[in-house]
mmCIF file of C-alpha atoms in Angstrom:
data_model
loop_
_atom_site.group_PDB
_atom_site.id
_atom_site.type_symbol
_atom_site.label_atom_id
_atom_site.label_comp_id
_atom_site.label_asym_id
_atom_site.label_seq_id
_atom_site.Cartn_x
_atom_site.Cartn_y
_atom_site.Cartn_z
ATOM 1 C CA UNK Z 1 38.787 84.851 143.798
ATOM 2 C CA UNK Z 2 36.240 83.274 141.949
ATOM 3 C CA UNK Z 3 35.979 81.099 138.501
ATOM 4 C CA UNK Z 4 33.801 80.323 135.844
ATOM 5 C CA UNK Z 5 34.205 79.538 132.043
ATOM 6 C CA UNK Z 6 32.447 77.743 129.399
ATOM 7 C CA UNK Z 7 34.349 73.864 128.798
ATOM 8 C CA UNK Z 8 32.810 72.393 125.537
ATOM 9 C CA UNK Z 9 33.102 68.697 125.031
ATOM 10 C CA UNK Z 10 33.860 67.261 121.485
ATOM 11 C CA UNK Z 11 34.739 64.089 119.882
ATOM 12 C CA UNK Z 12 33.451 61.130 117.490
ATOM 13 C CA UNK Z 13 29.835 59.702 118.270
ATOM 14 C CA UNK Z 14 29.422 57.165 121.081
ATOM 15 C CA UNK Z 15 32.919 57.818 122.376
ATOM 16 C CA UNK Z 16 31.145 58.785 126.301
ATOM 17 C CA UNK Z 17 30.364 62.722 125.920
ATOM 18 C CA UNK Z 18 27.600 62.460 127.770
ATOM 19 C CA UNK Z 19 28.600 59.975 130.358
ATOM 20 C CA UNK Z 20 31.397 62.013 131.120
ATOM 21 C CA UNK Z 21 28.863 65.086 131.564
ATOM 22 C CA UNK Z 22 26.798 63.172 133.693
ATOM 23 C CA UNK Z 23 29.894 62.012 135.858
ATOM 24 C CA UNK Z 24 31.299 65.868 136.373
ATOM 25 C CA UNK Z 25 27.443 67.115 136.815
ATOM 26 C CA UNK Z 26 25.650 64.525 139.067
ATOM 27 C CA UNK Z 27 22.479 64.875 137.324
ATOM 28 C CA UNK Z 28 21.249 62.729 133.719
ATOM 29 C CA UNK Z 29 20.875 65.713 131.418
ATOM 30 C CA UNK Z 30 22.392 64.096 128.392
ATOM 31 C CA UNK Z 31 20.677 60.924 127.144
ATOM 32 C CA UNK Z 32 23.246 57.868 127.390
ATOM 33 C CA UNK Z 33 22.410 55.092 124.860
ATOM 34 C CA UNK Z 34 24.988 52.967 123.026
ATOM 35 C CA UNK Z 35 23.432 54.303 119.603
ATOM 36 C CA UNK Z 36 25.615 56.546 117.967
ATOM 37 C CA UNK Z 37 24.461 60.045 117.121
ATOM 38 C CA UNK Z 38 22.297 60.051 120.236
ATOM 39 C CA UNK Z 39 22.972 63.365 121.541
ATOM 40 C CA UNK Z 40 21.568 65.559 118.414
ATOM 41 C CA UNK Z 41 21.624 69.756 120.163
ATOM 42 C CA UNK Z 42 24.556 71.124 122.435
ATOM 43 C CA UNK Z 43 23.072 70.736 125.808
ATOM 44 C CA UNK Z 44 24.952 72.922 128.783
ATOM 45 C CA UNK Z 45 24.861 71.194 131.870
ATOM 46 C CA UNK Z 46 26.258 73.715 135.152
ATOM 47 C CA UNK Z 47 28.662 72.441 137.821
ATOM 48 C CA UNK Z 48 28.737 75.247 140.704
ATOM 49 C CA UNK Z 49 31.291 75.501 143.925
ATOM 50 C CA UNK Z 50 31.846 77.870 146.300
ATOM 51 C CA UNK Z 51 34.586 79.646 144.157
ATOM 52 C CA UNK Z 52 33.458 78.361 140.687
ATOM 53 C CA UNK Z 53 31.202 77.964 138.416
ATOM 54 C CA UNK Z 54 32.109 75.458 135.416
ATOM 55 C CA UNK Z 55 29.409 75.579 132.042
ATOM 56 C CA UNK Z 56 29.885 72.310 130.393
ATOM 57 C CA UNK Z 57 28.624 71.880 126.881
ATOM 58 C CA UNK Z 58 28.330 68.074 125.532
ATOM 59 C CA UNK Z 59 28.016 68.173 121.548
ATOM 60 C CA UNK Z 60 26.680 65.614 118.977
ATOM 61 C CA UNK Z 61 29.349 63.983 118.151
ATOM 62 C CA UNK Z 62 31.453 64.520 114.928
ATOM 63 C CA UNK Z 63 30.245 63.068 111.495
ATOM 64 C CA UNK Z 64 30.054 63.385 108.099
ATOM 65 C CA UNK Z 65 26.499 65.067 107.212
ATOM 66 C CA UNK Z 66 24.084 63.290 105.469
ATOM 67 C CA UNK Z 67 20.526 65.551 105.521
ATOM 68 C CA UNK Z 68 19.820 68.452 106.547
ATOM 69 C CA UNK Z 69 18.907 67.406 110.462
ATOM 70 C CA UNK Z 70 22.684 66.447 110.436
ATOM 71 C CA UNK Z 71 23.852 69.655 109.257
ATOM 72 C CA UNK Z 72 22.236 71.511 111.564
ATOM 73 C CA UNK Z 73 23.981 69.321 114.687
ATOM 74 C CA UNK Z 74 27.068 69.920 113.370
ATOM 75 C CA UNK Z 75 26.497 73.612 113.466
ATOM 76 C CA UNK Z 76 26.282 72.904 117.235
ATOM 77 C CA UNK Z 77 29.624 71.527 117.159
ATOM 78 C CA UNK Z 78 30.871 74.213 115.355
ATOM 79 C CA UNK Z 79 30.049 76.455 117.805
ATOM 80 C CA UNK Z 80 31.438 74.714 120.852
ATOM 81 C CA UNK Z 81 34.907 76.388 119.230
ATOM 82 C CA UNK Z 82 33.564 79.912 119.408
ATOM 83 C CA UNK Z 83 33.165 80.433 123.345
ATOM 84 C CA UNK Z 84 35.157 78.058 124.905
ATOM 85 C CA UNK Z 85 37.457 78.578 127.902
ATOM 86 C CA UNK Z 86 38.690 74.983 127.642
ATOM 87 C CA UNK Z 87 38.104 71.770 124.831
ATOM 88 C CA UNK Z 88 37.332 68.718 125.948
ATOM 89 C CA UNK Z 89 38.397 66.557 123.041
ATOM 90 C CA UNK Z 90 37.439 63.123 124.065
ATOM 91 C CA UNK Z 91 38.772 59.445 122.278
ATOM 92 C CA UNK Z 92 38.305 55.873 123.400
ATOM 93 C CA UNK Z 93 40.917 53.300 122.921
ATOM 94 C CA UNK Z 94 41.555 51.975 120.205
ATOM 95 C CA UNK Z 95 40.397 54.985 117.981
ATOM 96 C CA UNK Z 96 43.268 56.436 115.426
ATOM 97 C CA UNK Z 97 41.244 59.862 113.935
ATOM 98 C CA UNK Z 98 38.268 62.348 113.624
ATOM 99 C CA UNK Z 99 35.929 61.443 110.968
ATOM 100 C CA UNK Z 100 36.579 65.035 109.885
ATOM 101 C CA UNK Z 101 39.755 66.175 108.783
ATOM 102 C CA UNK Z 102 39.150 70.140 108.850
ATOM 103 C CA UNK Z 103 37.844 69.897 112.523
ATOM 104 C CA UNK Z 104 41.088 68.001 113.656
ATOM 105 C CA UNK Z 105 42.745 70.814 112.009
ATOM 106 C CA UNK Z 106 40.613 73.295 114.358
ATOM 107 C CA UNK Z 107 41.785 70.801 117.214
ATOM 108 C CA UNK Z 108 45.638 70.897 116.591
ATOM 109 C CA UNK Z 109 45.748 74.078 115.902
ATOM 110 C CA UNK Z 110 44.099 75.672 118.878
ATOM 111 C CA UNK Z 111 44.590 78.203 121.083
ATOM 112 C CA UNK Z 112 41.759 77.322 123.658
ATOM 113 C CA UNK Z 113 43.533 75.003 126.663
ATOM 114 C CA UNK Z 114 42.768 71.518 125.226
ATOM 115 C CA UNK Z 115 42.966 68.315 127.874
ATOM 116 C CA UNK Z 116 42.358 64.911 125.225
ATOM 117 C CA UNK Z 117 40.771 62.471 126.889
ATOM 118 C CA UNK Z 118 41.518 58.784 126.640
ATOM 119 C CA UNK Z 119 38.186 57.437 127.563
ATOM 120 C CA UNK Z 120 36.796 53.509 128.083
ATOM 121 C CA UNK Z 121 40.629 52.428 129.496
ATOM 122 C CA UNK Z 122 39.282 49.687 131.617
ATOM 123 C CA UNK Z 123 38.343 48.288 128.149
ATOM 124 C CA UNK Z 124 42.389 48.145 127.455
ATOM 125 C CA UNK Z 125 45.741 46.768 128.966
ATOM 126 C CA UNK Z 126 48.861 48.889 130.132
ATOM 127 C CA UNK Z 127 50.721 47.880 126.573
ATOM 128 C CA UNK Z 128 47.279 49.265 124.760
ATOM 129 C CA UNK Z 129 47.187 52.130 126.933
ATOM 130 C CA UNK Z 130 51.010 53.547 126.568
ATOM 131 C CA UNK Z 131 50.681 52.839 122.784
ATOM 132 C CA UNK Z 132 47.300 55.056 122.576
ATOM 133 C CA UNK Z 133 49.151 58.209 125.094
ATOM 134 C CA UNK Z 134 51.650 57.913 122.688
ATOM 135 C CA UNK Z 135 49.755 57.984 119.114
ATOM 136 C CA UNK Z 136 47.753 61.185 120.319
ATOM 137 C CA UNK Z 137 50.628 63.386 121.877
ATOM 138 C CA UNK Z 138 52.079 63.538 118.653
ATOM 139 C CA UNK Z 139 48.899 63.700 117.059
ATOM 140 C CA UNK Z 140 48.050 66.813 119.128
ATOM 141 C CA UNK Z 141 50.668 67.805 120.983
ATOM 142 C CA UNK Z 142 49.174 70.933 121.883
ATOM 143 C CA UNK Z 143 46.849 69.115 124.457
ATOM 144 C CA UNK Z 144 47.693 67.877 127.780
ATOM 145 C CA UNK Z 145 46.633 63.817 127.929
ATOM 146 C CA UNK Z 146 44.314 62.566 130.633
ATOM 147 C CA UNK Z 147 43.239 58.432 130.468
ATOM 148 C CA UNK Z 148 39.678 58.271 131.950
ATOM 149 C CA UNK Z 149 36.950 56.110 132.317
ATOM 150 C CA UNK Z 150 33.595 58.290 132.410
ATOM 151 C CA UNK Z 151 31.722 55.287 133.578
ATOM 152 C CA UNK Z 152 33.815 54.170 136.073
ATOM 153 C CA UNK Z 153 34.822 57.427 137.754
ATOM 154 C CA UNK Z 154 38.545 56.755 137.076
ATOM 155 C CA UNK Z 155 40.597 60.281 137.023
ATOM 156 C CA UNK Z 156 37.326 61.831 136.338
ATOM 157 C CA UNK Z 157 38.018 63.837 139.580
ATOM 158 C CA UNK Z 158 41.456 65.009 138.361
ATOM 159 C CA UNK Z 159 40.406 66.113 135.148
ATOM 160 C CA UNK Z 160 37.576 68.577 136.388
ATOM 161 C CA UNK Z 161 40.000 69.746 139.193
ATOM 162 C CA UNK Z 162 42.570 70.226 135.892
ATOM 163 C CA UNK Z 163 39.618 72.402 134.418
ATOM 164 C CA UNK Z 164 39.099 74.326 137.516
ATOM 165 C CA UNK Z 165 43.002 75.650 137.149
ATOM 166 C CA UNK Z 166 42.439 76.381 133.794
ATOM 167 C CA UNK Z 167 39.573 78.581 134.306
ATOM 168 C CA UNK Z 168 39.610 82.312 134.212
ATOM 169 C CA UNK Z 169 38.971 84.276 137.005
ATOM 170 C CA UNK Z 170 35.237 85.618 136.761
ATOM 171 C CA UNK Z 171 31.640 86.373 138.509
ATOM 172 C CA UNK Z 172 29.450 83.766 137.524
ATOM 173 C CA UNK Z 173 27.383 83.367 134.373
ATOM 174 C CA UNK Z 174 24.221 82.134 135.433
ATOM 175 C CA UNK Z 175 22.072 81.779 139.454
ATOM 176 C CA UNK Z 176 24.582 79.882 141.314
ATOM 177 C CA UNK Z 177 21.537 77.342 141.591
ATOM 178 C CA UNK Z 178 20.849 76.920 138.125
ATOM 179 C CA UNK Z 179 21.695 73.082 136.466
ATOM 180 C CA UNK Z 180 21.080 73.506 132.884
ATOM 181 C CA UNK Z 181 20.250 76.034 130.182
ATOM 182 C CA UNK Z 182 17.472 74.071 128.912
ATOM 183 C CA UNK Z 183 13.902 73.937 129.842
ATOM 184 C CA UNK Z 184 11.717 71.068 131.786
ATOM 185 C CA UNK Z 185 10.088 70.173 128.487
ATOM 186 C CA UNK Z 186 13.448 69.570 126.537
ATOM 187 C CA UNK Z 187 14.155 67.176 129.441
ATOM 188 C CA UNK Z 188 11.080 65.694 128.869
ATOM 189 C CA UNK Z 189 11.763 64.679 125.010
ATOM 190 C CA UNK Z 190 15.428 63.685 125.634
ATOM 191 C CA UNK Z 191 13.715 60.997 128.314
ATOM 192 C CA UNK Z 192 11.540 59.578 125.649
ATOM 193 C CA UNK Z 193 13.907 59.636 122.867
ATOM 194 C CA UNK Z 194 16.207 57.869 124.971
ATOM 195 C CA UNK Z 195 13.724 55.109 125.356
ATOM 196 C CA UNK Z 196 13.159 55.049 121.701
ATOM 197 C CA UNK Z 197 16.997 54.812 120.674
ATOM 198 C CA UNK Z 198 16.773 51.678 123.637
ATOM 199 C CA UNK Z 199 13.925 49.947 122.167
ATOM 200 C CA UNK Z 200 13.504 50.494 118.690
ATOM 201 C CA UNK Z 201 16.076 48.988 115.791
ATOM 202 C CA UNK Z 202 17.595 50.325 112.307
ATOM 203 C CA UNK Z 203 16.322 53.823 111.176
ATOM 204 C CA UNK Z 204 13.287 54.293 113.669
ATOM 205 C CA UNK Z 205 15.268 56.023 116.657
ATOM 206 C CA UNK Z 206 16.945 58.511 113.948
ATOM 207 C CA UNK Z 207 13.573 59.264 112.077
ATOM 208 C CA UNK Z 208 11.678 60.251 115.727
ATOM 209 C CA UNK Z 209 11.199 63.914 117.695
ATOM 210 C CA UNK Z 210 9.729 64.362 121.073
ATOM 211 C CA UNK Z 211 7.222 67.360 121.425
ATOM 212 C CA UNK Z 212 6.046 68.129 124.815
ATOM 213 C CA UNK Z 213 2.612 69.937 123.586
ATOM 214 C CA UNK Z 214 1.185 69.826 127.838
ATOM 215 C CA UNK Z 215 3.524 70.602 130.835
ATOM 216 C CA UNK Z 216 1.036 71.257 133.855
ATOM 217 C CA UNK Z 217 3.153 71.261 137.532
ATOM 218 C CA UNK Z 218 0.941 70.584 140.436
ATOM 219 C CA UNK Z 219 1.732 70.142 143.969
ATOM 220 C CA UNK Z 220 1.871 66.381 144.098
ATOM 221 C CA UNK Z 221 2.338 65.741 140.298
ATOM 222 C CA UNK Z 222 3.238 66.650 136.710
ATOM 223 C CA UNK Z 223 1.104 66.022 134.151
ATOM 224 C CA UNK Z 224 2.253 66.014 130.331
ATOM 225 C CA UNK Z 225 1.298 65.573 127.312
ATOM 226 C CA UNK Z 226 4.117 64.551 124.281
ATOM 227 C CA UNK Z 227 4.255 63.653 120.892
ATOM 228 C CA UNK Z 228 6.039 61.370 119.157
ATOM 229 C CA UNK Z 229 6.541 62.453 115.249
ATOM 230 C CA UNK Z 230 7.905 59.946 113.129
ATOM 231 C CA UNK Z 231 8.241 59.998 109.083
ATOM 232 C CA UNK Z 232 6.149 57.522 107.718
ATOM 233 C CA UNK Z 233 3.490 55.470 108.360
ATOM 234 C CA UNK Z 234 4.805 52.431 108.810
ATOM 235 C CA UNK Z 235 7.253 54.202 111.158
ATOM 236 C CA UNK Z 236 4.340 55.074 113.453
ATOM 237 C CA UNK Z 237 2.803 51.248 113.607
ATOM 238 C CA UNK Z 238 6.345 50.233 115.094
ATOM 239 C CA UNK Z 239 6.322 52.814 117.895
ATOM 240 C CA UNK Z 240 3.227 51.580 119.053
ATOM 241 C CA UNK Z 241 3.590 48.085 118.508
ATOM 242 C CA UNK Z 242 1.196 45.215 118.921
ATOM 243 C CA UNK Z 243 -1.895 46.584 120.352
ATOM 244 C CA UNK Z 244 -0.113 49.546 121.967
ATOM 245 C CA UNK Z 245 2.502 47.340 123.693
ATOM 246 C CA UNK Z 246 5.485 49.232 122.670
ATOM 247 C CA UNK Z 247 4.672 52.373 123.179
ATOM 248 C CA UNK Z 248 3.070 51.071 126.649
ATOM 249 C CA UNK Z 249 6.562 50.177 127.250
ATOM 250 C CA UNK Z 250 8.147 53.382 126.440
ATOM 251 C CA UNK Z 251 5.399 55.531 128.082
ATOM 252 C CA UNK Z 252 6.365 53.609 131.466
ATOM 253 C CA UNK Z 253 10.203 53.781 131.405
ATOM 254 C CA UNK Z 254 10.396 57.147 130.743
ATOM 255 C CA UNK Z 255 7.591 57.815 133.306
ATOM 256 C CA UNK Z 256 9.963 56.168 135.765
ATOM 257 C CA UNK Z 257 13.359 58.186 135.015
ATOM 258 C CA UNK Z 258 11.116 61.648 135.029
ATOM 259 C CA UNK Z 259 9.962 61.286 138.346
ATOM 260 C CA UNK Z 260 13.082 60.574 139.832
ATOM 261 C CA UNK Z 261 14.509 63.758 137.608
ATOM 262 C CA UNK Z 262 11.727 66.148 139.051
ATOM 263 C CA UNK Z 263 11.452 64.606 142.263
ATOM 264 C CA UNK Z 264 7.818 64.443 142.444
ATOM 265 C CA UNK Z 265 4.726 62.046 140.469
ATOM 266 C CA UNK Z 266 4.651 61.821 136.961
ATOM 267 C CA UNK Z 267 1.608 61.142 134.539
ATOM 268 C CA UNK Z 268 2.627 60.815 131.343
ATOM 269 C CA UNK Z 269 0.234 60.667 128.062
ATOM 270 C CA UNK Z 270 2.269 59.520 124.601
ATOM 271 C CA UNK Z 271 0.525 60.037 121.207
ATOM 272 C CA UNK Z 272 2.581 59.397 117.842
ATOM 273 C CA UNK Z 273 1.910 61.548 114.696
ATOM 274 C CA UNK Z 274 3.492 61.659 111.219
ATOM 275 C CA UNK Z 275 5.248 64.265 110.281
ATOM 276 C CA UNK Z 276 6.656 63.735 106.790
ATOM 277 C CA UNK Z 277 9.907 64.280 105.864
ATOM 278 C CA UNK Z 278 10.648 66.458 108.615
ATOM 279 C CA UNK Z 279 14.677 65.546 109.057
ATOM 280 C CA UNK Z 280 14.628 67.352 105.715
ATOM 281 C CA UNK Z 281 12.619 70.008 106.036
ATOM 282 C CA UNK Z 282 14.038 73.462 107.294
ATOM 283 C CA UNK Z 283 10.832 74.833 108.666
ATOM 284 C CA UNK Z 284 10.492 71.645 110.913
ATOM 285 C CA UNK Z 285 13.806 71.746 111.834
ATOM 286 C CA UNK Z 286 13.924 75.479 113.349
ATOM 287 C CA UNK Z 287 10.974 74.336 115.006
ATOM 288 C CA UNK Z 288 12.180 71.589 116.852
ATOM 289 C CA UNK Z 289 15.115 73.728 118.032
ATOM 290 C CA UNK Z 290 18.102 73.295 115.261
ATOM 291 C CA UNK Z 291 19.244 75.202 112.242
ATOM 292 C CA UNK Z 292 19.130 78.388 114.918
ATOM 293 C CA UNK Z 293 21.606 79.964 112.757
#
């Protein structure tokens, strides 16, 4: 008998979506900052076993738009209702509601297996802890509870062998050596971006996109070429700091990570452009891979 379903992951920004991803999957496909709104497209990451294969899709997480960039990741939450086999609605202690009322609706009123997820308990006490199980079972008591902490490992182990139960039975969706749905180059932007949303203060991280223009695979190395598109001028003097020093600093980080993601030597070239406006523009946006409505 073998497994496989689609387990989407939902829940307010910066509550560990991505961490908890990265636990189940082994490899850093989503970008882990402690910026909120750092994961900005649904990104499927592929757990396979012998007897299952488990598509896990890690969402932006849940806001109250603001332009149309924002708009268009909701959509991508939106979606993580439509082909689900099991919801992954994830909390952290101390947190009381979803910043939006008609998707906690969606939540409660589910017919999709939902496990809630109490994550960042080794930030909390047992008193804390019992208080929180409570507050959410009647908040949605069509979900079964799990406490976690995604960057600890704790019951991370149960909850995906919880998901594996809950699974239909079915052939696999994709190669059973497949990792992701995405291509090299989107792993390639997410690895600078997350360097960005590191180094870079107040709106800069949320005003950047990553374009990987050059993706040439050798046998010893990888050579690329990205762009950095920022808004304004001013914008693009901060990215590359004094006498290129930032960006220097960004280039090399990320330069790091991606060779130990593709396994092999990394050169790297970073250029930064302005691209006005383009969080607001729909043409830019489809082109950068949102609004795929």
């Amino acid at each position: 008998m073998h497994k496989a379903g689609f387990v989407n992951i939902i829940g307010n920004p910066n509550v560990g979506k991505s961490t908890l991803m990265n636990a189940f999957i082994g490899e850093k496909l989503s970008i882990i900052t402690s910026k909120a709104q750092t994961t900005r497209h649904r990104i499927l990451g592929i757990v396979n076993g012998e007897d299952f294969q488990v598509i896990l899709s890690d969402t932006p997480g849940i806001i109250k738009p603001a332009y149309e960039l924002q708009e268009s990741m909701m959509d991508f939450v939106k979606s993580a209702f439509d082909d689900a086999d099991v919801l992954l609605y994830m909390v952290e202690i101390g947190e009381k509601d979803l910043k939006d009322e008609a998707f906690f609706n969606k939540i409660t009123n589910s017919k999709i297996p939902i496990l809630l997820l109490l994550n960042k308990i080794d930030t909390s006490d047992q008193a804390q802890l019992e208080e929180q199980v409570q507050l959410w079972a009647q908040k949605v008591p069509n979900a079964e509870i799990f406490p976690i902490s995604a960057l600890e490992g704790f019951n991370v182990k149960e909850v995906f062998n919880r998901i594996i139960e809950l699974l239909p039975e079915s052939p696999p969706f994709y190669p059973k050596d497949q990792l992701t749905d995405k291509p090299e180059r989107f792993f390639v932007n997410e690895t600078i971006r997350e360097k960005i949303l590191l180094h870079y203060k107040k709106e800069i991280p949320y005003a950047v996109e990553i374009e990987t223009e050059e993706f040439f695979e050798e046998e010893n190395i990888i050579r690329m070429r990205s762009v950095i598109m920022v808004e304004r001028d001013t914008q693009k003097g901060i990215i590359i700091g004094h006498k290129g020093s930032a960006l220097k600093r960004v280039g090399v980080e990320a330069r790091k990570d991606l060779e130990q993601f593709f396994g092999k030597q990394v050169h790297l070239e970073l250029y930064v452009k302005v691209n006005k406006n383009w969080r607001s523009n729909q043409r830019q946006l489809k082109r950068f891979g949102y609004n795929q409505k």
